[in-house]
Amino acid sequence: MRIDFYVRFSTHFGQSISLKGNVDCLGKNETEGLKLSYFNSDFWYGSVEVDAENIKMIKYKYMLKNADDSVVEEGGNDRVLDVSKYRSNMVEVVDTWNFAGEFENVFYTSPFQKTLLPNHPTVAARKTLKHTTHIFKVKAPLLTKNEVVCMSGTGSAFIDWEEESAVTMKKNGNWWECMINLPKEDLPLTYKYAVYDTKQKKITQFESGDNRTLQGEALDDKLTVVHDGFINLPNNTWCGAGIAIPVFSLRSNKSFGIGEFADIKLMVDWARTVGLKLIQVLPVNDTIATNSWHDSYPYAAISAFALNPVYIRLEQVAGRKHSHILKPLKKAQASLNELDEVDFEQVLKYKLSVLNVLYAAEKDSFLEDDDFKDFFKKNKEWLVPYAAFCYLRDINRSADFSTWKKYATYDKSAIDKFVAPRNKHYDEIAVWYFIQYHLHLQLKDATQHAHKHGIILKGDIPIGIYRHSCDAWVNPTLYNLDMQAGAPPDLFAIAGQNWNMPTYNWQKMAEDNYTWWHRRFDQMTGYFDAFRIDHILGFFRIWSIPLQSVEGIMGHFVPAIPVHIKEFDERGIWFDYDRYVKPFINDYVLAAVFGADAQYIKDNFLQSIAEDSYELSEVFNTQRKIADYFENLEQSEYNAYLRQGLFNLVSNVILFEVPESNGTQFHFRIGMEGITSFQQLEKHTQQQLKELAINYFYYRQEDCWRKEALKILPALKASTDMLICGEDLGMVPACVPDVMRQLGILSLEIQRMPKATNQEFFDPSVAPYLSVCMPSTHDMSTIRGWWKEDKGRTQRFFNEQLQQRGEAPQECEPWISKAIISQHLQSPAIWSIFQLQDLLGMDENLRRPDIKAERINDPSNPRNYWCYRMHITLEQLIKEKEFNHSLKEIIEAGGRS
């Protein structure tokens, strides 16, 4: 069988199209794919011969190669030729390129196909033909009950647009399709698709735009298959609303001092009553590294695959058979449930203790259970090393595997022997299998409950991994363990952020086509329908901080094109290595930083190198050394002040030298204009350095970062059918919005964090359709908290955004919260998502009295305790009929019910 492929795509000079598929003649990837030829200004063409007797189904996809060698795949994974049913020896395929950024593609992700969009039965085509010359296919994602697609056009097959002769189409997978026998004289064909109401038995709406046309000829031994993309209807009418809340923040009568997976079901029950369709949570992976409150940080998981034991419901694990084991804990449970905040250490202590007892009681039957065996088989690749890691962490009293006496370096064969059932410590290994299995059951149960009620769950993918994690232990080459990931300074963290996580070794990950990421997505798919990519900017470039530094401000972007020493000369800048690269310290700087304590600093931390010129002594010349020194001193305000001042001296530099560049290549220190080293340069040098720094940060890197993202993100996106949203806040490169649009990744739009530099506030009414619109996130103060932070800014918001006259109220009154939430609900964004605290802020009786207690995370505080809890139970929230009715009304008024 000969198959001729024609794809409609208007390319630019230097671009080319190729084809990949599941048969050898098409190739499997962009380097081996079938290269197509330029046919005309509208089409690219290629032809193959296939053995139709041995091939039943051909799946394929088009790829665009740009002039810079970057490759972009089209959207979707549903191009299929059922060659086993074709009776012709010649097949002509006429395709329309599916731009991944087309918003209709979002409706073919799993949350919409499986949960959010109703699956209406369809009628069969109105005509059954003995002979077929053409098969037409089109996608129409948002049809309602009783609606099907039909096709009408010129020629005898349609009796020149006669409505009675329109051909109704039948749903086959994602496509509506019909088979037509077109006489030769009907070609070229002019046609359109339309919506046919099977109840009214008439066409209710033709698609908009110009008529479609098909050239070619109808031959007796030729079949033409036409993939026409999406029907031209207003397919951006679907909008939904959601709630964002960490699992640990949920509160119910049955929980144990912390939110649990089982509590998600109650949140689903409430969300359903008010018309919310999405529940967004923070990462739920195991973070137990120190058995302290530090493990409350959800972005420092010891495993990218294991779930966190603190979210388990002991009652469900025990069942009736072992309920007596839990009775002695009732008093502790009641005490923990009464707390305003999560006591992470105590909850963890009780749960792990009881889980060990329950495992001992159940181990004989558990280890022989067929369902567990199936779970173990599917998850063995990560589960076994994770369980071994947990055991070794506990006996070594540290998750820092580099300090372990044995097994500090992971060896699969050695670990397989170490976890064998014959070993005395096997039960201490297998208890982690037991815990993970029950966590899996409970989260899966919550997911199924949500789907049953038309609600989806949205998870969160952290940008990094914990330095002392099982992932780093098992695959250390996948990460740059000598660096730390973080974020540059912003309004919320003026010294930047240091997450103390290693950065990814993307080059190594690419060698096996990002297998670790694919496995990670597969794991998430079992529980979540959508996910938020934390700090998606990290896939373009990551803020990388050397290990000897503590503050994020000491980092630079990787990858980044450095500044060469010759560029200073070209701009007439005298290059003084010591002046630019080493901390600038003189009496003026010391007085500015330390005031009356300047002499104390000279005597104890510095050494003189010239008149009015100093350097930090060897034992204090990095932030890490300074931090280690003060760690052993009394934790007082004075010592914290000295520590921060010394940090500021270390960061008082203009340039960071690129290692092994022999003093020829440099990265600019971000925010250099605000430091005394820069301010004490003469004006001409300041201006020249500023211009070079602007070029470095905002111009020269764009192409580099774009290419980096297009190497990574398309491969990751292609591996999952979950809905992907990107957290694209902060210092956003110009290339980011375009790449996200190309890939159809939803952006995040925050009213108080506009991406346009000339705006103070973002207007929700102009949000892109493919976006998530939120008034606040877990990294920010709530609406009520933000209202009190800056009186002047609040006043401008009150007058400009809320269109109110006069002086803004001192407090964010309920009507103000309601007005802001209504703005977001009425935005064109496909999703409007709200923190629960912001929704409760609309009700005088339900809002929390203590505004500060509503905040989840403060990015400027590296010691933030993630302990926020709802101040009312979910059971109580469900009973608040007046509030729930009011919330449902404004959700419906925003067109999101």
PDB file of C-alpha atoms in Angstrom, residues 423-666:
ATOM      1  CA  ASN A 423      17.765 -10.728  56.657  1.00  0.00           C
ATOM      2  CA  LYS A 424      17.011 -10.048  60.339  1.00  0.00           C
ATOM      3  CA  HIS A 425      16.160  -6.431  59.571  1.00  0.00           C
ATOM      4  CA  TYR A 426      13.693  -7.312  56.792  1.00  0.00           C
ATOM      5  CA  ASP A 427      10.649  -6.190  58.795  1.00  0.00           C
ATOM      6  CA  GLU A 428      12.238  -2.776  59.286  1.00  0.00           C
ATOM      7  CA  ILE A 429      12.494  -2.590  55.488  1.00  0.00           C
ATOM      8  CA  ALA A 430       9.090  -4.050  54.646  1.00  0.00           C
ATOM      9  CA  VAL A 431       7.221  -1.725  56.988  1.00  0.00           C
ATOM     10  CA  TRP A 432       7.890   1.022  54.429  1.00  0.00           C
ATOM     11  CA  TYR A 433       6.282  -1.147  51.730  1.00  0.00           C
ATOM     12  CA  PHE A 434       3.297  -1.477  54.049  1.00  0.00           C
ATOM     13  CA  ILE A 435       3.065   2.280  54.637  1.00  0.00           C
ATOM     14  CA  GLN A 436       3.395   3.194  50.963  1.00  0.00           C
ATOM     15  CA  TYR A 437       0.799   0.625  49.926  1.00  0.00           C
ATOM     16  CA  HIS A 438      -1.805   2.018  52.316  1.00  0.00           C
ATOM     17  CA  LEU A 439      -0.984   5.603  51.323  1.00  0.00           C
ATOM     18  CA  HIS A 440      -1.503   4.563  47.707  1.00  0.00           C
ATOM     19  CA  LEU A 441      -4.900   3.045  48.519  1.00  0.00           C
ATOM     20  CA  GLN A 442      -6.069   6.109  50.433  1.00  0.00           C
ATOM     21  CA  LEU A 443      -4.980   8.694  47.870  1.00  0.00           C
ATOM     22  CA  LYS A 444      -6.368   6.571  45.036  1.00  0.00           C
ATOM     23  CA  ASP A 445      -9.673   6.334  46.884  1.00  0.00           C
ATOM     24  CA  ALA A 446      -9.781  10.134  47.238  1.00  0.00           C
ATOM     25  CA  THR A 447      -9.055  10.547  43.528  1.00  0.00           C
ATOM     26  CA  GLN A 448     -11.824   8.151  42.535  1.00  0.00           C
ATOM     27  CA  HIS A 449     -14.257   9.951  44.846  1.00  0.00           C
ATOM     28  CA  ALA A 450     -13.366  13.258  43.185  1.00  0.00           C
ATOM     29  CA  HIS A 451     -13.834  11.864  39.680  1.00  0.00           C
ATOM     30  CA  LYS A 452     -17.168  10.347  40.646  1.00  0.00           C
ATOM     31  CA  HIS A 453     -18.391  13.850  41.477  1.00  0.00           C
ATOM     32  CA  GLY A 454     -16.914  15.581  38.431  1.00  0.00           C
ATOM     33  CA  ILE A 455     -13.937  17.125  40.233  1.00  0.00           C
ATOM     34  CA  ILE A 456     -10.270  16.827  39.316  1.00  0.00           C
ATOM     35  CA  LEU A 457      -7.157  16.892  41.492  1.00  0.00           C
ATOM     36  CA  LYS A 458      -4.180  19.068  40.632  1.00  0.00           C
ATOM     37  CA  GLY A 459      -0.776  18.149  42.026  1.00  0.00           C
ATOM     38  CA  ASP A 460       2.509  19.993  42.199  1.00  0.00           C
ATOM     39  CA  ILE A 461       5.904  19.094  40.693  1.00  0.00           C
ATOM     40  CA  PRO A 462       8.772  20.707  42.646  1.00  0.00           C
ATOM     41  CA  ILE A 463      11.508  22.197  40.471  1.00  0.00           C
ATOM     42  CA  GLY A 464      14.199  20.478  42.536  1.00  0.00           C
ATOM     43  CA  ILE A 465      14.980  17.465  44.683  1.00  0.00           C
ATOM     44  CA  TYR A 466      16.218  17.335  48.251  1.00  0.00           C
ATOM     45  CA  ARG A 467      19.996  17.152  48.474  1.00  0.00           C
ATOM     46  CA  HIS A 468      19.905  14.208  50.884  1.00  0.00           C
ATOM     47  CA  SER A 469      17.209  12.251  49.060  1.00  0.00           C
ATOM     48  CA  CYS A 470      16.838   8.725  47.813  1.00  0.00           C
ATOM     49  CA  ASP A 471      16.852  10.086  44.250  1.00  0.00           C
ATOM     50  CA  ALA A 472      20.253  11.715  44.737  1.00  0.00           C
ATOM     51  CA  TRP A 473      21.555   8.564  46.434  1.00  0.00           C
ATOM     52  CA  VAL A 474      20.433   6.238  43.626  1.00  0.00           C
ATOM     53  CA  ASN A 475      21.247   8.468  40.620  1.00  0.00           C
ATOM     54  CA  PRO A 476      23.775  11.119  41.720  1.00  0.00           C
ATOM     55  CA  THR A 477      24.923  11.797  38.155  1.00  0.00           C
ATOM     56  CA  LEU A 478      21.489  13.172  37.268  1.00  0.00           C
ATOM     57  CA  TYR A 479      22.064  16.155  39.567  1.00  0.00           C
ATOM     58  CA  ASN A 480      24.720  18.814  40.110  1.00  0.00           C
ATOM     59  CA  LEU A 481      25.331  18.131  43.782  1.00  0.00           C
ATOM     60  CA  ASP A 482      27.996  20.837  43.983  1.00  0.00           C
ATOM     61  CA  MET A 483      25.421  23.576  43.292  1.00  0.00           C
ATOM     62  CA  GLN A 484      22.248  24.851  44.919  1.00  0.00           C
ATOM     63  CA  ALA A 485      19.044  25.848  43.152  1.00  0.00           C
ATOM     64  CA  GLY A 486      17.148  28.956  44.152  1.00  0.00           C
ATOM     65  CA  ALA A 487      15.630  32.157  42.818  1.00  0.00           C
ATOM     66  CA  PRO A 488      16.946  35.685  42.270  1.00  0.00           C
ATOM     67  CA  PRO A 489      15.771  38.551  44.492  1.00  0.00           C
ATOM     68  CA  ASP A 490      12.208  39.822  44.138  1.00  0.00           C
ATOM     69  CA  LEU A 491       9.701  41.843  46.138  1.00  0.00           C
ATOM     70  CA  PHE A 492       9.063  38.884  48.433  1.00  0.00           C
ATOM     71  CA  ALA A 493      12.700  37.871  49.075  1.00  0.00           C
ATOM     72  CA  ILE A 494      15.135  40.763  48.674  1.00  0.00           C
ATOM     73  CA  ALA A 495      18.193  38.554  49.223  1.00  0.00           C
ATOM     74  CA  GLY A 496      16.927  35.936  46.785  1.00  0.00           C
ATOM     75  CA  GLN A 497      16.034  32.378  47.687  1.00  0.00           C
ATOM     76  CA  ASN A 498      18.311  29.414  48.303  1.00  0.00           C
ATOM     77  CA  TRP A 499      16.373  26.159  48.272  1.00  0.00           C
ATOM     78  CA  ASN A 500      19.529  24.167  49.058  1.00  0.00           C
ATOM     79  CA  MET A 501      18.573  21.699  46.335  1.00  0.00           C
ATOM     80  CA  PRO A 502      20.994  20.441  43.690  1.00  0.00           C
ATOM     81  CA  THR A 503      20.360  21.559  40.136  1.00  0.00           C
ATOM     82  CA  TYR A 504      19.513  19.096  37.377  1.00  0.00           C
ATOM     83  CA  ASN A 505      22.156  17.691  35.049  1.00  0.00           C
ATOM     84  CA  TRP A 506      19.972  18.060  31.972  1.00  0.00           C
ATOM     85  CA  GLN A 507      22.653  16.764  29.621  1.00  0.00           C
ATOM     86  CA  LYS A 508      22.843  13.493  31.543  1.00  0.00           C
ATOM     87  CA  MET A 509      19.058  13.239  31.779  1.00  0.00           C
ATOM     88  CA  ALA A 510      18.747  13.655  28.008  1.00  0.00           C
ATOM     89  CA  GLU A 511      20.919  10.578  27.414  1.00  0.00           C
ATOM     90  CA  ASP A 512      18.024   8.250  28.290  1.00  0.00           C
ATOM     91  CA  ASN A 513      15.333  10.637  27.032  1.00  0.00           C
ATOM     92  CA  TYR A 514      14.459  11.919  30.517  1.00  0.00           C
ATOM     93  CA  THR A 515      13.413   8.517  31.847  1.00  0.00           C
ATOM     94  CA  TRP A 516      13.405   9.724  35.466  1.00  0.00           C
ATOM     95  CA  TRP A 517      10.903  12.451  34.561  1.00  0.00           C
ATOM     96  CA  HIS A 518       8.702  10.042  32.605  1.00  0.00           C
ATOM     97  CA  ARG A 519       8.586   7.708  35.608  1.00  0.00           C
ATOM     98  CA  ARG A 520       7.736  10.659  37.830  1.00  0.00           C
ATOM     99  CA  PHE A 521       4.825  11.686  35.608  1.00  0.00           C
ATOM    100  CA  ASP A 522       3.586   8.100  35.402  1.00  0.00           C
ATOM    101  CA  GLN A 523       3.523   7.975  39.182  1.00  0.00           C
ATOM    102  CA  MET A 524       1.531  11.218  39.389  1.00  0.00           C
ATOM    103  CA  THR A 525      -0.958  10.102  36.754  1.00  0.00           C
ATOM    104  CA  GLY A 526      -2.262   7.470  39.146  1.00  0.00           C
ATOM    105  CA  TYR A 527      -3.494  10.169  41.525  1.00  0.00           C
ATOM    106  CA  PHE A 528      -3.695  13.506  39.710  1.00  0.00           C
ATOM    107  CA  ASP A 529      -5.324  14.886  36.580  1.00  0.00           C
ATOM    108  CA  ALA A 530      -3.309  18.083  36.301  1.00  0.00           C
ATOM    109  CA  PHE A 531      -0.147  19.442  37.810  1.00  0.00           C
ATOM    110  CA  ARG A 532       1.594  22.718  38.460  1.00  0.00           C
ATOM    111  CA  ILE A 533       5.245  22.918  37.456  1.00  0.00           C
ATOM    112  CA  ASP A 534       6.833  24.774  40.323  1.00  0.00           C
ATOM    113  CA  HIS A 535       9.117  27.535  38.973  1.00  0.00           C
ATOM    114  CA  ILE A 536       8.825  26.576  35.293  1.00  0.00           C
ATOM    115  CA  LEU A 537      11.477  29.214  34.603  1.00  0.00           C
ATOM    116  CA  GLY A 538      13.952  26.624  35.881  1.00  0.00           C
ATOM    117  CA  PHE A 539      13.432  24.639  32.689  1.00  0.00           C
ATOM    118  CA  PHE A 540      14.719  27.651  30.742  1.00  0.00           C
ATOM    119  CA  ARG A 541      17.482  28.523  33.176  1.00  0.00           C
ATOM    120  CA  ILE A 542      17.982  27.794  36.834  1.00  0.00           C
ATOM    121  CA  TRP A 543      19.302  30.183  39.437  1.00  0.00           C
ATOM    122  CA  SER A 544      22.425  28.349  40.558  1.00  0.00           C
ATOM    123  CA  ILE A 545      24.233  29.140  43.800  1.00  0.00           C
ATOM    124  CA  PRO A 546      27.680  27.775  44.790  1.00  0.00           C
ATOM    125  CA  LEU A 547      27.786  25.549  47.874  1.00  0.00           C
ATOM    126  CA  GLN A 548      29.952  28.040  49.739  1.00  0.00           C
ATOM    127  CA  SER A 549      27.161  30.621  49.570  1.00  0.00           C
ATOM    128  CA  VAL A 550      24.035  30.858  51.716  1.00  0.00           C
ATOM    129  CA  GLU A 551      21.957  33.643  50.169  1.00  0.00           C
ATOM    130  CA  GLY A 552      20.273  33.377  46.802  1.00  0.00           C
ATOM    131  CA  ILE A 553      21.740  36.721  45.820  1.00  0.00           C
ATOM    132  CA  MET A 554      25.108  34.993  45.322  1.00  0.00           C
ATOM    133  CA  GLY A 555      23.823  32.988  42.369  1.00  0.00           C
ATOM    134  CA  HIS A 556      23.662  33.335  38.605  1.00  0.00           C
ATOM    135  CA  PHE A 557      21.606  31.778  35.828  1.00  0.00           C
ATOM    136  CA  VAL A 558      22.620  28.462  34.265  1.00  0.00           C
ATOM    137  CA  PRO A 559      22.907  28.208  31.350  1.00  0.00           C
ATOM    138  CA  ALA A 560      24.078  31.758  30.671  1.00  0.00           C
ATOM    139  CA  ILE A 561      26.472  33.331  28.207  1.00  0.00           C
ATOM    140  CA  PRO A 562      29.103  35.053  30.384  1.00  0.00           C
ATOM    141  CA  VAL A 563      30.679  38.444  29.840  1.00  0.00           C
ATOM    142  CA  HIS A 564      34.185  38.201  28.343  1.00  0.00           C
ATOM    143  CA  ILE A 565      36.951  40.405  29.690  1.00  0.00           C
ATOM    144  CA  LYS A 566      37.424  42.020  26.274  1.00  0.00           C
ATOM    145  CA  GLU A 567      33.880  43.463  26.475  1.00  0.00           C
ATOM    146  CA  PHE A 568      34.958  45.766  29.293  1.00  0.00           C
ATOM    147  CA  ASP A 569      37.762  47.162  27.169  1.00  0.00           C
ATOM    148  CA  GLU A 570      35.371  47.622  24.229  1.00  0.00           C
ATOM    149  CA  ARG A 571      33.201  49.831  26.442  1.00  0.00           C
ATOM    150  CA  GLY A 572      36.106  51.803  27.809  1.00  0.00           C
ATOM    151  CA  ILE A 573      35.913  50.227  31.277  1.00  0.00           C
ATOM    152  CA  TRP A 574      39.236  49.816  33.051  1.00  0.00           C
ATOM    153  CA  PHE A 575      39.102  46.220  34.323  1.00  0.00           C
ATOM    154  CA  ASP A 576      40.333  45.853  37.896  1.00  0.00           C
ATOM    155  CA  TYR A 577      39.945  42.192  38.909  1.00  0.00           C
ATOM    156  CA  ASP A 578      40.255  42.744  42.669  1.00  0.00           C
ATOM    157  CA  ARG A 579      37.899  45.728  42.586  1.00  0.00           C
ATOM    158  CA  TYR A 580      35.106  43.948  40.704  1.00  0.00           C
ATOM    159  CA  VAL A 581      35.421  40.292  41.717  1.00  0.00           C
ATOM    160  CA  LYS A 582      36.418  40.488  45.386  1.00  0.00           C
ATOM    161  CA  PRO A 583      34.260  41.946  48.193  1.00  0.00           C
ATOM    162  CA  PHE A 584      34.756  45.707  48.365  1.00  0.00           C
ATOM    163  CA  ILE A 585      35.360  46.642  52.009  1.00  0.00           C
ATOM    164  CA  ASN A 586      36.549  50.019  53.307  1.00  0.00           C
ATOM    165  CA  ASP A 587      35.731  52.205  56.297  1.00  0.00           C
ATOM    166  CA  TYR A 588      32.748  53.762  54.536  1.00  0.00           C
ATOM    167  CA  VAL A 589      31.244  50.341  53.797  1.00  0.00           C
ATOM    168  CA  LEU A 590      31.865  49.127  57.352  1.00  0.00           C
ATOM    169  CA  ALA A 591      30.251  52.228  58.827  1.00  0.00           C
ATOM    170  CA  ALA A 592      27.242  51.852  56.518  1.00  0.00           C
ATOM    171  CA  VAL A 593      26.746  48.187  57.434  1.00  0.00           C
ATOM    172  CA  PHE A 594      27.790  48.020  61.086  1.00  0.00           C
ATOM    173  CA  GLY A 595      27.802  51.589  62.425  1.00  0.00           C
ATOM    174  CA  ALA A 596      29.354  51.633  65.887  1.00  0.00           C
ATOM    175  CA  ASP A 597      30.289  47.963  65.605  1.00  0.00           C
ATOM    176  CA  ALA A 598      32.669  48.553  62.673  1.00  0.00           C
ATOM    177  CA  GLN A 599      35.780  48.324  64.830  1.00  0.00           C
ATOM    178  CA  TYR A 600      34.598  45.049  66.372  1.00  0.00           C
ATOM    179  CA  ILE A 601      34.226  43.622  62.868  1.00  0.00           C
ATOM    180  CA  LYS A 602      37.726  44.800  61.904  1.00  0.00           C
ATOM    181  CA  ASP A 603      39.249  43.210  64.971  1.00  0.00           C
ATOM    182  CA  ASN A 604      37.495  39.859  64.708  1.00  0.00           C
ATOM    183  CA  PHE A 605      36.630  39.106  61.073  1.00  0.00           C
ATOM    184  CA  LEU A 606      38.823  41.194  58.757  1.00  0.00           C
ATOM    185  CA  GLN A 607      42.420  41.797  57.865  1.00  0.00           C
ATOM    186  CA  SER A 608      43.873  45.009  56.449  1.00  0.00           C
ATOM    187  CA  ILE A 609      45.321  44.839  52.923  1.00  0.00           C
ATOM    188  CA  ALA A 610      45.967  48.567  52.392  1.00  0.00           C
ATOM    189  CA  GLU A 611      45.068  51.901  53.896  1.00  0.00           C
ATOM    190  CA  ASP A 612      41.248  52.008  54.223  1.00  0.00           C
ATOM    191  CA  SER A 613      40.979  48.616  52.522  1.00  0.00           C
ATOM    192  CA  TYR A 614      40.126  45.257  54.072  1.00  0.00           C
ATOM    193  CA  GLU A 615      39.351  41.676  53.222  1.00  0.00           C
ATOM    194  CA  LEU A 616      37.618  38.929  55.153  1.00  0.00           C
ATOM    195  CA  SER A 617      40.028  36.640  56.959  1.00  0.00           C
ATOM    196  CA  GLU A 618      40.423  33.119  55.623  1.00  0.00           C
ATOM    197  CA  VAL A 619      38.089  31.544  58.175  1.00  0.00           C
ATOM    198  CA  PHE A 620      35.242  33.962  57.299  1.00  0.00           C
ATOM    199  CA  ASN A 621      35.661  34.565  53.551  1.00  0.00           C
ATOM    200  CA  THR A 622      32.495  32.729  52.438  1.00  0.00           C
ATOM    201  CA  GLN A 623      28.908  32.931  53.613  1.00  0.00           C
ATOM    202  CA  ARG A 624      28.960  29.227  54.454  1.00  0.00           C
ATOM    203  CA  LYS A 625      31.927  29.670  56.803  1.00  0.00           C
ATOM    204  CA  ILE A 626      30.186  32.619  58.459  1.00  0.00           C
ATOM    205  CA  ALA A 627      26.944  30.646  58.851  1.00  0.00           C
ATOM    206  CA  ASP A 628      28.784  27.694  60.398  1.00  0.00           C
ATOM    207  CA  TYR A 629      30.518  30.007  62.881  1.00  0.00           C
ATOM    208  CA  PHE A 630      27.304  31.671  64.069  1.00  0.00           C
ATOM    209  CA  GLU A 631      25.454  28.346  64.191  1.00  0.00           C
ATOM    210  CA  ASN A 632      27.512  27.462  67.262  1.00  0.00           C
ATOM    211  CA  LEU A 633      26.830  30.789  69.023  1.00  0.00           C
ATOM    212  CA  GLU A 634      23.835  31.963  71.001  1.00  0.00           C
ATOM    213  CA  GLN A 635      20.834  32.589  68.722  1.00  0.00           C
ATOM    214  CA  SER A 636      20.370  36.264  69.596  1.00  0.00           C
ATOM    215  CA  GLU A 637      19.238  39.316  67.640  1.00  0.00           C
ATOM    216  CA  TYR A 638      22.715  40.809  67.930  1.00  0.00           C
ATOM    217  CA  ASN A 639      24.410  37.740  66.493  1.00  0.00           C
ATOM    218  CA  ALA A 640      21.820  37.586  63.699  1.00  0.00           C
ATOM    219  CA  TYR A 641      22.596  41.224  62.899  1.00  0.00           C
ATOM    220  CA  LEU A 642      26.370  40.533  62.777  1.00  0.00           C
ATOM    221  CA  ARG A 643      25.814  37.429  60.666  1.00  0.00           C
ATOM    222  CA  GLN A 644      23.689  39.306  58.132  1.00  0.00           C
ATOM    223  CA  GLY A 645      26.159  42.177  57.989  1.00  0.00           C
ATOM    224  CA  LEU A 646      29.014  39.799  57.205  1.00  0.00           C
ATOM    225  CA  PHE A 647      26.861  38.145  54.556  1.00  0.00           C
ATOM    226  CA  ASN A 648      26.413  41.599  53.020  1.00  0.00           C
ATOM    227  CA  LEU A 649      30.188  42.111  52.926  1.00  0.00           C
ATOM    228  CA  VAL A 650      30.671  38.826  51.055  1.00  0.00           C
ATOM    229  CA  SER A 651      27.998  39.769  48.537  1.00  0.00           C
ATOM    230  CA  ASN A 652      29.396  43.283  47.989  1.00  0.00           C
ATOM    231  CA  VAL A 653      30.853  42.274  44.627  1.00  0.00           C
ATOM    232  CA  ILE A 654      30.063  43.269  41.047  1.00  0.00           C
ATOM    233  CA  LEU A 655      31.154  40.128  39.180  1.00  0.00           C
ATOM    234  CA  PHE A 656      31.381  36.371  39.767  1.00  0.00           C
ATOM    235  CA  GLU A 657      34.249  34.689  37.918  1.00  0.00           C
ATOM    236  CA  VAL A 658      33.421  31.645  35.789  1.00  0.00           C
ATOM    237  CA  PRO A 659      35.421  28.721  37.255  1.00  0.00           C
ATOM    238  CA  GLU A 660      38.418  27.629  35.155  1.00  0.00           C
ATOM    239  CA  SER A 661      38.115  30.664  32.861  1.00  0.00           C
ATOM    240  CA  ASN A 662      41.468  32.032  34.086  1.00  0.00           C
ATOM    241  CA  GLY A 663      39.983  35.424  34.835  1.00  0.00           C
ATOM    242  CA  THR A 664      38.490  35.960  31.381  1.00  0.00           C
ATOM    243  CA  GLN A 665      34.755  35.247  31.829  1.00  0.00           C
ATOM    244  CA  PHE A 666      32.291  36.587  34.376  1.00  0.00           C
TER     245      PHE A 666
END
